mmCIF file of C-alpha atoms in Angstrom:
data_model
loop_
_atom_site.group_PDB
_atom_site.id
_atom_site.type_symbol
_atom_site.label_atom_id
_atom_site.label_comp_id
_atom_site.label_asym_id
_atom_site.label_seq_id
_atom_site.Cartn_x
_atom_site.Cartn_y
_atom_site.Cartn_z
ATOM 1 C CA MET D 1 -40.738 10.938 -10.028
ATOM 2 C CA ASN D 2 -40.537 9.614 -6.493
ATOM 3 C CA ARG D 3 -37.221 9.312 -4.692
ATOM 4 C CA LYS D 4 -37.093 5.517 -4.749
ATOM 5 C CA ASP D 5 -37.672 5.267 -8.505
ATOM 6 C CA PHE D 6 -35.230 8.080 -9.125
ATOM 7 C CA THR D 7 -32.381 6.495 -7.162
ATOM 8 C CA GLU D 8 -33.031 3.114 -8.769
ATOM 9 C CA MET D 9 -32.765 4.760 -12.171
ATOM 10 C CA LEU D 10 -29.453 6.427 -11.208
ATOM 11 C CA GLU D 11 -28.087 3.086 -10.122
ATOM 12 C CA THR D 12 -28.768 1.468 -13.489
ATOM 13 C CA ILE D 13 -26.117 3.843 -14.880
ATOM 14 C CA ALA D 14 -23.658 3.762 -11.965
ATOM 15 C CA PRO D 15 -24.438 0.755 -9.742
ATOM 16 C CA LYS D 16 -23.502 1.340 -6.101
ATOM 17 C CA GLU D 17 -21.777 -2.039 -5.892
ATOM 18 C CA LEU D 18 -19.106 -0.762 -8.305
ATOM 19 C CA ALA D 19 -17.922 1.798 -5.747
ATOM 20 C CA LEU D 20 -14.625 1.169 -3.987
ATOM 21 C CA SER D 21 -14.805 0.134 -0.355
ATOM 22 C CA TYR D 22 -13.731 3.482 1.118
ATOM 23 C CA ASP D 23 -16.292 5.497 -0.809
ATOM 24 C CA ASN D 24 -19.490 7.225 0.297
ATOM 25 C CA VAL D 25 -22.002 7.048 -2.541
ATOM 26 C CA GLY D 26 -25.750 7.080 -2.980
ATOM 27 C CA LEU D 27 -28.376 9.255 -1.336
ATOM 28 C CA LEU D 28 -26.545 11.437 1.190
ATOM 29 C CA ILE D 29 -29.365 13.869 1.998
ATOM 30 C CA GLY D 30 -32.932 12.680 1.681
ATOM 31 C CA THR D 31 -35.893 14.668 0.477
ATOM 32 C CA ASP D 32 -39.647 14.085 0.563
ATOM 33 C CA ARG D 33 -40.156 15.973 -2.679
ATOM 34 C CA GLU D 34 -41.055 14.504 -6.017
ATOM 35 C CA ILE D 35 -37.908 14.716 -8.155
ATOM 36 C CA ARG D 36 -38.630 17.020 -11.067
ATOM 37 C CA LYS D 37 -35.603 19.332 -11.285
ATOM 38 C CA VAL D 38 -32.007 18.195 -10.665
ATOM 39 C CA LEU D 39 -28.829 20.276 -10.580
ATOM 40 C CA VAL D 40 -25.739 18.338 -11.700
ATOM 41 C CA ALA D 41 -22.188 19.260 -10.624
ATOM 42 C CA LEU D 42 -18.827 17.743 -9.791
ATOM 43 C CA ASP D 43 -18.944 19.092 -6.232
ATOM 44 C CA CYS D 44 -21.645 20.300 -3.879
ATOM 45 C CA THR D 45 -19.984 23.534 -2.839
ATOM 46 C CA ILE D 46 -21.845 26.256 -0.956
ATOM 47 C CA ALA D 47 -22.172 28.120 -4.268
ATOM 48 C CA VAL D 48 -23.739 25.078 -5.936
ATOM 49 C CA ALA D 49 -26.108 24.634 -2.983
ATOM 50 C CA ARG D 50 -27.205 28.272 -3.343
ATOM 51 C CA GLU D 51 -27.679 27.734 -7.081
ATOM 52 C CA ALA D 52 -29.890 24.735 -6.320
ATOM 53 C CA VAL D 53 -32.038 26.913 -4.049
ATOM 54 C CA ASP D 54 -32.208 29.670 -6.671
ATOM 55 C CA ILE D 55 -33.385 27.407 -9.498
ATOM 56 C CA GLY D 56 -35.816 25.479 -7.307
ATOM 57 C CA ALA D 57 -34.004 22.153 -7.619
ATOM 58 C CA ASP D 58 -35.383 19.141 -5.795
ATOM 59 C CA LEU D 59 -32.035 17.376 -5.690
ATOM 60 C CA VAL D 60 -28.338 17.992 -6.348
ATOM 61 C CA LEU D 61 -26.511 15.202 -8.185
ATOM 62 C CA THR D 62 -22.726 15.223 -7.851
ATOM 63 C CA HIS D 63 -19.704 13.139 -8.646
ATOM 64 C CA HIS D 64 -17.789 13.915 -5.447
ATOM 65 C CA PRO D 65 -19.600 13.096 -2.208
ATOM 66 C CA LEU D 66 -19.968 15.149 0.921
ATOM 67 C CA PHE D 67 -19.367 13.431 4.278
ATOM 68 C CA PHE D 68 -16.336 11.601 2.968
ATOM 69 C CA HIS D 69 -15.196 11.464 6.566
ATOM 70 C CA GLY D 70 -17.492 11.304 9.576
ATOM 71 C CA VAL D 71 -18.919 14.586 10.861
ATOM 72 C CA ASN D 72 -20.169 15.252 14.377
ATOM 73 C CA ARG D 73 -22.287 18.295 13.637
ATOM 74 C CA ILE D 74 -23.804 20.151 10.683
ATOM 75 C CA LEU D 75 -23.150 23.879 10.886
ATOM 76 C CA SER D 76 -23.709 26.740 8.482
ATOM 77 C CA ASP D 77 -20.241 28.184 9.131
ATOM 78 C CA ASP D 78 -18.230 24.964 8.757
ATOM 79 C CA PRO D 79 -16.726 24.409 5.281
ATOM 80 C CA GLU D 80 -17.347 20.668 5.620
ATOM 81 C CA THR D 81 -21.087 21.026 6.226
ATOM 82 C CA ALA D 82 -22.228 24.497 5.092
ATOM 83 C CA ALA D 83 -23.540 23.237 1.747
ATOM 84 C CA ALA D 84 -25.368 20.338 3.408
ATOM 85 C CA TYR D 85 -26.880 22.726 5.967
ATOM 86 C CA LEU D 86 -28.279 24.905 3.172
ATOM 87 C CA LEU D 87 -29.723 21.949 1.271
ATOM 88 C CA ILE D 88 -31.361 20.519 4.376
ATOM 89 C CA ARG D 89 -32.840 23.919 5.321
ATOM 90 C CA ASN D 90 -34.449 24.058 1.875
ATOM 91 C CA GLY D 91 -35.593 20.432 1.629
ATOM 92 C CA ILE D 92 -33.214 19.640 -1.248
ATOM 93 C CA GLY D 93 -31.730 16.167 -1.569
ATOM 94 C CA LEU D 94 -28.158 15.197 -2.450
ATOM 95 C CA TYR D 95 -26.991 12.107 -4.315
ATOM 96 C CA ALA D 96 -23.369 11.238 -5.197
ATOM 97 C CA ALA D 97 -21.969 8.744 -7.707
ATOM 98 C CA HIS D 98 -18.221 8.739 -7.223
ATOM 99 C CA THR D 99 -15.952 5.739 -7.829
ATOM 100 C CA ASN D 100 -18.953 3.820 -9.144
ATOM 101 C CA LEU D 101 -19.243 6.452 -11.898
ATOM 102 C CA ASP D 102 -15.483 6.179 -12.475
ATOM 103 C CA VAL D 103 -15.764 2.421 -13.016
ATOM 104 C CA ALA D 104 -19.114 2.315 -14.855
ATOM 105 C CA ASP D 105 -19.345 1.913 -18.617
ATOM 106 C CA GLY D 106 -19.835 5.372 -20.088
ATOM 107 C CA GLY D 107 -18.667 6.995 -16.851
ATOM 108 C CA VAL D 108 -15.854 9.408 -16.054
ATOM 109 C CA ASN D 109 -12.971 7.459 -17.559
ATOM 110 C CA ASP D 110 -14.814 6.501 -20.719
ATOM 111 C CA ALA D 111 -15.818 10.150 -21.146
ATOM 112 C CA LEU D 112 -12.186 11.221 -20.707
ATOM 113 C CA ALA D 113 -10.999 8.608 -23.215
ATOM 114 C CA GLU D 114 -13.587 9.726 -25.757
ATOM 115 C CA THR D 115 -12.627 13.373 -25.276
ATOM 116 C CA LEU D 116 -8.973 12.573 -25.996
ATOM 117 C CA GLY D 117 -9.700 10.306 -28.958
ATOM 118 C CA VAL D 118 -8.619 7.135 -27.151
ATOM 119 C CA SER D 119 -10.486 4.043 -28.366
ATOM 120 C CA ASN D 120 -10.616 0.254 -27.890
ATOM 121 C CA CYS D 121 -10.540 0.790 -24.139
ATOM 122 C CA ARG D 122 -10.306 -1.732 -21.337
ATOM 123 C CA PRO D 123 -9.962 -1.203 -17.573
ATOM 124 C CA LEU D 124 -6.529 -0.076 -16.431
ATOM 125 C CA CYS D 125 -6.776 -1.519 -12.910
ATOM 126 C CA GLU D 126 -8.167 -4.733 -11.464
ATOM 127 C CA ASP D 127 -10.831 -2.783 -9.563
ATOM 128 C CA GLY D 128 -12.119 -1.308 -12.834
ATOM 129 C CA ILE D 129 -10.705 2.176 -12.295
ATOM 130 C CA GLY D 130 -9.112 3.859 -15.312
ATOM 131 C CA ARG D 131 -8.883 2.909 -18.935
ATOM 132 C CA VAL D 132 -6.149 1.918 -21.359
ATOM 133 C CA GLY D 133 -6.682 2.309 -25.082
ATOM 134 C CA VAL D 134 -5.073 3.570 -28.253
ATOM 135 C CA LEU D 135 -4.919 6.716 -30.330
ATOM 136 C CA GLN D 136 -5.875 6.320 -33.973
ATOM 137 C CA LYS D 137 -2.300 7.148 -34.977
ATOM 138 C CA PRO D 138 0.932 7.455 -32.995
ATOM 139 C CA MET D 139 2.131 11.001 -32.375
ATOM 140 C CA PRO D 140 5.016 12.728 -30.572
ATOM 141 C CA LEU D 141 4.398 13.358 -26.891
ATOM 142 C CA ARG D 142 4.526 17.119 -27.509
ATOM 143 C CA ASP D 143 1.598 16.812 -29.952
ATOM 144 C CA PHE D 144 -0.344 14.681 -27.496
ATOM 145 C CA VAL D 145 0.221 17.319 -24.812
ATOM 146 C CA GLN D 146 -1.237 19.928 -27.146
ATOM 147 C CA LEU D 147 -4.174 17.618 -27.859
ATOM 148 C CA CYS D 148 -4.820 17.382 -24.113
ATOM 149 C CA ASN D 149 -4.593 21.153 -23.743
ATOM 150 C CA ALA D 150 -7.088 21.754 -26.532
ATOM 151 C CA SER D 151 -9.498 18.928 -25.675
ATOM 152 C CA LEU D 152 -9.625 19.649 -21.934
ATOM 153 C CA HIS D 153 -9.407 23.457 -22.231
ATOM 154 C CA THR D 154 -6.504 23.672 -19.846
ATOM 155 C CA THR D 155 -2.734 24.002 -19.599
ATOM 156 C CA VAL D 156 -1.264 20.658 -18.596
ATOM 157 C CA ARG D 157 2.042 19.779 -16.981
ATOM 158 C CA PHE D 158 3.919 16.763 -18.292
ATOM 159 C CA PHE D 159 6.936 14.542 -17.848
ATOM 160 C CA GLY D 160 8.845 12.767 -20.636
ATOM 161 C CA ASP D 161 10.770 13.225 -23.865
ATOM 162 C CA PRO D 162 8.664 15.532 -26.081
ATOM 163 C CA ASP D 163 9.871 13.646 -29.185
ATOM 164 C CA ARG D 164 8.849 10.212 -27.921
ATOM 165 C CA MET D 165 6.093 8.619 -30.009
ATOM 166 C CA VAL D 166 2.989 7.623 -28.071
ATOM 167 C CA GLN D 167 -0.090 5.621 -29.020
ATOM 168 C CA THR D 168 -1.148 3.403 -26.106
ATOM 169 C CA VAL D 169 -2.695 5.694 -23.500
ATOM 170 C CA GLY D 170 -3.514 4.938 -19.881
ATOM 171 C CA LEU D 171 -5.804 7.336 -18.070
ATOM 172 C CA VAL D 172 -7.509 7.916 -14.747
ATOM 173 C CA GLY D 173 -9.714 10.965 -14.278
ATOM 174 C CA GLY D 174 -9.108 12.873 -11.048
ATOM 175 C CA ALA D 175 -6.455 11.820 -8.545
ATOM 176 C CA GLY D 176 -4.794 8.898 -10.310
ATOM 177 C CA GLY D 177 -1.169 9.364 -9.318
ATOM 178 C CA GLY D 178 -1.299 6.161 -7.326
ATOM 179 C CA ASN D 179 -2.012 4.135 -10.468
ATOM 180 C CA VAL D 180 1.362 4.703 -12.143
ATOM 181 C CA ASP D 181 2.337 1.054 -11.559
ATOM 182 C CA ASP D 182 -0.839 -0.080 -13.344
ATOM 183 C CA ALA D 183 -0.072 2.117 -16.348
ATOM 184 C CA ALA D 184 3.479 0.780 -16.521
ATOM 185 C CA ARG D 185 2.250 -2.813 -16.181
ATOM 186 C CA CYS D 186 -0.194 -2.300 -19.063
ATOM 187 C CA GLY D 187 2.594 -1.127 -21.367
ATOM 188 C CA CYS D 188 1.247 2.404 -21.771
ATOM 189 C CA ASP D 189 3.267 4.860 -23.844
ATOM 190 C CA VAL D 190 1.808 7.762 -21.856
ATOM 191 C CA TYR D 191 -0.323 8.141 -18.737
ATOM 192 C CA VAL D 192 -2.926 10.891 -18.253
ATOM 193 C CA THR D 193 -4.466 11.840 -14.926
ATOM 194 C CA GLY D 194 -5.640 14.870 -13.005
ATOM 195 C CA GLU D 195 -3.223 14.923 -10.065
ATOM 196 C CA MET D 196 0.166 13.415 -9.241
ATOM 197 C CA LYS D 197 2.276 13.846 -6.129
ATOM 198 C CA HIS D 198 6.008 14.449 -6.416
ATOM 199 C CA HIS D 199 6.967 10.903 -5.451
ATOM 200 C CA GLU D 200 4.465 9.491 -7.946
ATOM 201 C CA VAL D 201 6.108 11.426 -10.784
ATOM 202 C CA LEU D 202 9.473 10.057 -9.646
ATOM 203 C CA ARG D 203 7.980 6.568 -9.801
ATOM 204 C CA ALA D 204 6.858 7.222 -13.379
ATOM 205 C CA GLU D 205 10.363 8.445 -14.150
ATOM 206 C CA PHE D 206 11.744 5.112 -12.915
ATOM 207 C CA TYR D 207 9.479 3.327 -15.401
ATOM 208 C CA HIS D 208 10.376 5.805 -18.202
ATOM 209 C CA LEU D 209 6.638 6.424 -18.443
ATOM 210 C CA PRO D 210 5.651 9.852 -19.816
ATOM 211 C CA CYS D 211 2.844 11.471 -17.833
ATOM 212 C CA VAL D 212 0.370 14.259 -18.514
ATOM 213 C CA VAL D 213 -1.116 15.942 -15.442
ATOM 214 C CA ALA D 214 -4.195 17.778 -16.647
ATOM 215 C CA GLY D 215 -6.089 18.830 -13.497
ATOM 216 C CA HIS D 216 -8.573 17.007 -11.274
ATOM 217 C CA TYR D 217 -11.522 19.127 -12.380
ATOM 218 C CA GLU D 218 -10.559 19.148 -16.058
ATOM 219 C CA THR D 219 -10.244 15.365 -16.332
ATOM 220 C CA GLU D 220 -13.616 14.729 -14.680
ATOM 221 C CA VAL D 221 -15.912 17.557 -15.796
ATOM 222 C CA VAL D 222 -16.081 15.949 -19.249
ATOM 223 C CA VAL D 223 -18.554 13.431 -17.838
ATOM 224 C CA LEU D 224 -21.265 15.911 -16.830
ATOM 225 C CA LYS D 225 -22.899 16.576 -20.197
ATOM 226 C CA LYS D 226 -22.727 12.894 -21.136
ATOM 227 C CA TRP D 227 -24.209 11.911 -17.761
ATOM 228 C CA ILE D 228 -27.042 14.415 -18.152
ATOM 229 C CA SER D 229 -27.788 13.190 -21.668
ATOM 230 C CA ARG D 230 -28.046 9.581 -20.487
ATOM 231 C CA LEU D 231 -30.233 10.527 -17.545
ATOM 232 C CA GLN D 232 -32.522 12.672 -19.671
ATOM 233 C CA ASN D 233 -33.004 9.785 -22.062
ATOM 234 C CA GLU D 234 -33.860 7.466 -19.173
ATOM 235 C CA GLN D 235 -36.637 9.640 -17.770
ATOM 236 C CA ASN D 236 -37.919 12.661 -19.653
ATOM 237 C CA ASP D 237 -40.181 14.027 -16.901
ATOM 238 C CA VAL D 238 -37.101 14.984 -14.848
ATOM 239 C CA GLN D 239 -35.195 18.047 -15.995
ATOM 240 C CA TYR D 240 -31.429 18.145 -15.475
ATOM 241 C CA TYR D 241 -29.344 21.302 -15.337
ATOM 242 C CA GLU D 242 -25.569 21.433 -15.401
ATOM 243 C CA THR D 243 -24.298 23.911 -12.845
ATOM 244 C CA SER D 244 -23.588 27.353 -14.254
ATOM 245 C CA LEU D 245 -20.666 27.601 -11.827
ATOM 246 C CA GLY D 246 -18.569 24.998 -13.633
ATOM 247 C CA LYS D 247 -15.008 26.206 -13.231
ATOM 248 C CA ALA D 248 -11.817 24.672 -11.918
ATOM 249 C CA PRO D 249 -11.008 26.078 -8.454
ATOM 250 C CA LEU D 250 -7.375 26.568 -9.506
ATOM 251 C CA MET D 251 -6.519 28.742 -12.483
ATOM 252 C CA THR D 252 -3.380 29.299 -14.500
ATOM 253 C CA HIS D 253 -1.462 32.534 -14.876
ATOM 254 C CA GLU D 254 -2.693 32.713 -18.481
ATOM 255 C CA GLU D 255 -6.319 32.562 -17.354
ATOM 256 C CA ASP D 256 -5.704 35.303 -14.798
ATOM 257 C CA GLU D 257 -4.380 37.585 -17.544
ATOM 258 C CA GLN D 258 -7.420 37.112 -19.794
#
């Protein structure tokens, strides 16, 4: 599949115009190759770039973009550009779908909602980021926390009365601490996201809004298999491979002891 047709196909799933204004999405590193083998990951780390070389990938497809901020040089020993340097040296392309995949139907936030059993979803924010929906039945916050732990294979941190009943759930995969006001405005019983800063938790406390902080990686990685399945159905002559290095960069004490 040529590069133009491939990128057009990607953009039927996550249109570039859905991306927020600050974002850097689309084809970030070009390639002259026919696209036959694609490695899919949340991040293009140096390890993922090496994996792409090892499996003979023609392109790396990620959620998080490189070059989020301007760079003046591409060096092999700079953490900002080492992965890009390796891809360029090996003629491998890079494409990122970031906030456009967050907003898109069937994207990150819909995948997170489905994973947690949240249905009847609508956008949480005016820009389309996040979702708000309902659990099939109300449950105590402590049970919902355990549901998040089990569904996302992690150990979450949370704020709120463990006995409080929750049913309406707001969620933003990744760094959604800044959307606490939106969750409160939507009348959510609980808000789930990947990261929250201290002052954002205090803001949630002001609203008496329970929060579950489940990890940036853990709240977004749920999209990868669903994304691959949709892409594979779109074009069967391209083979997609989820990175074998899929692991949150931070681990808990419990994981360290295993």
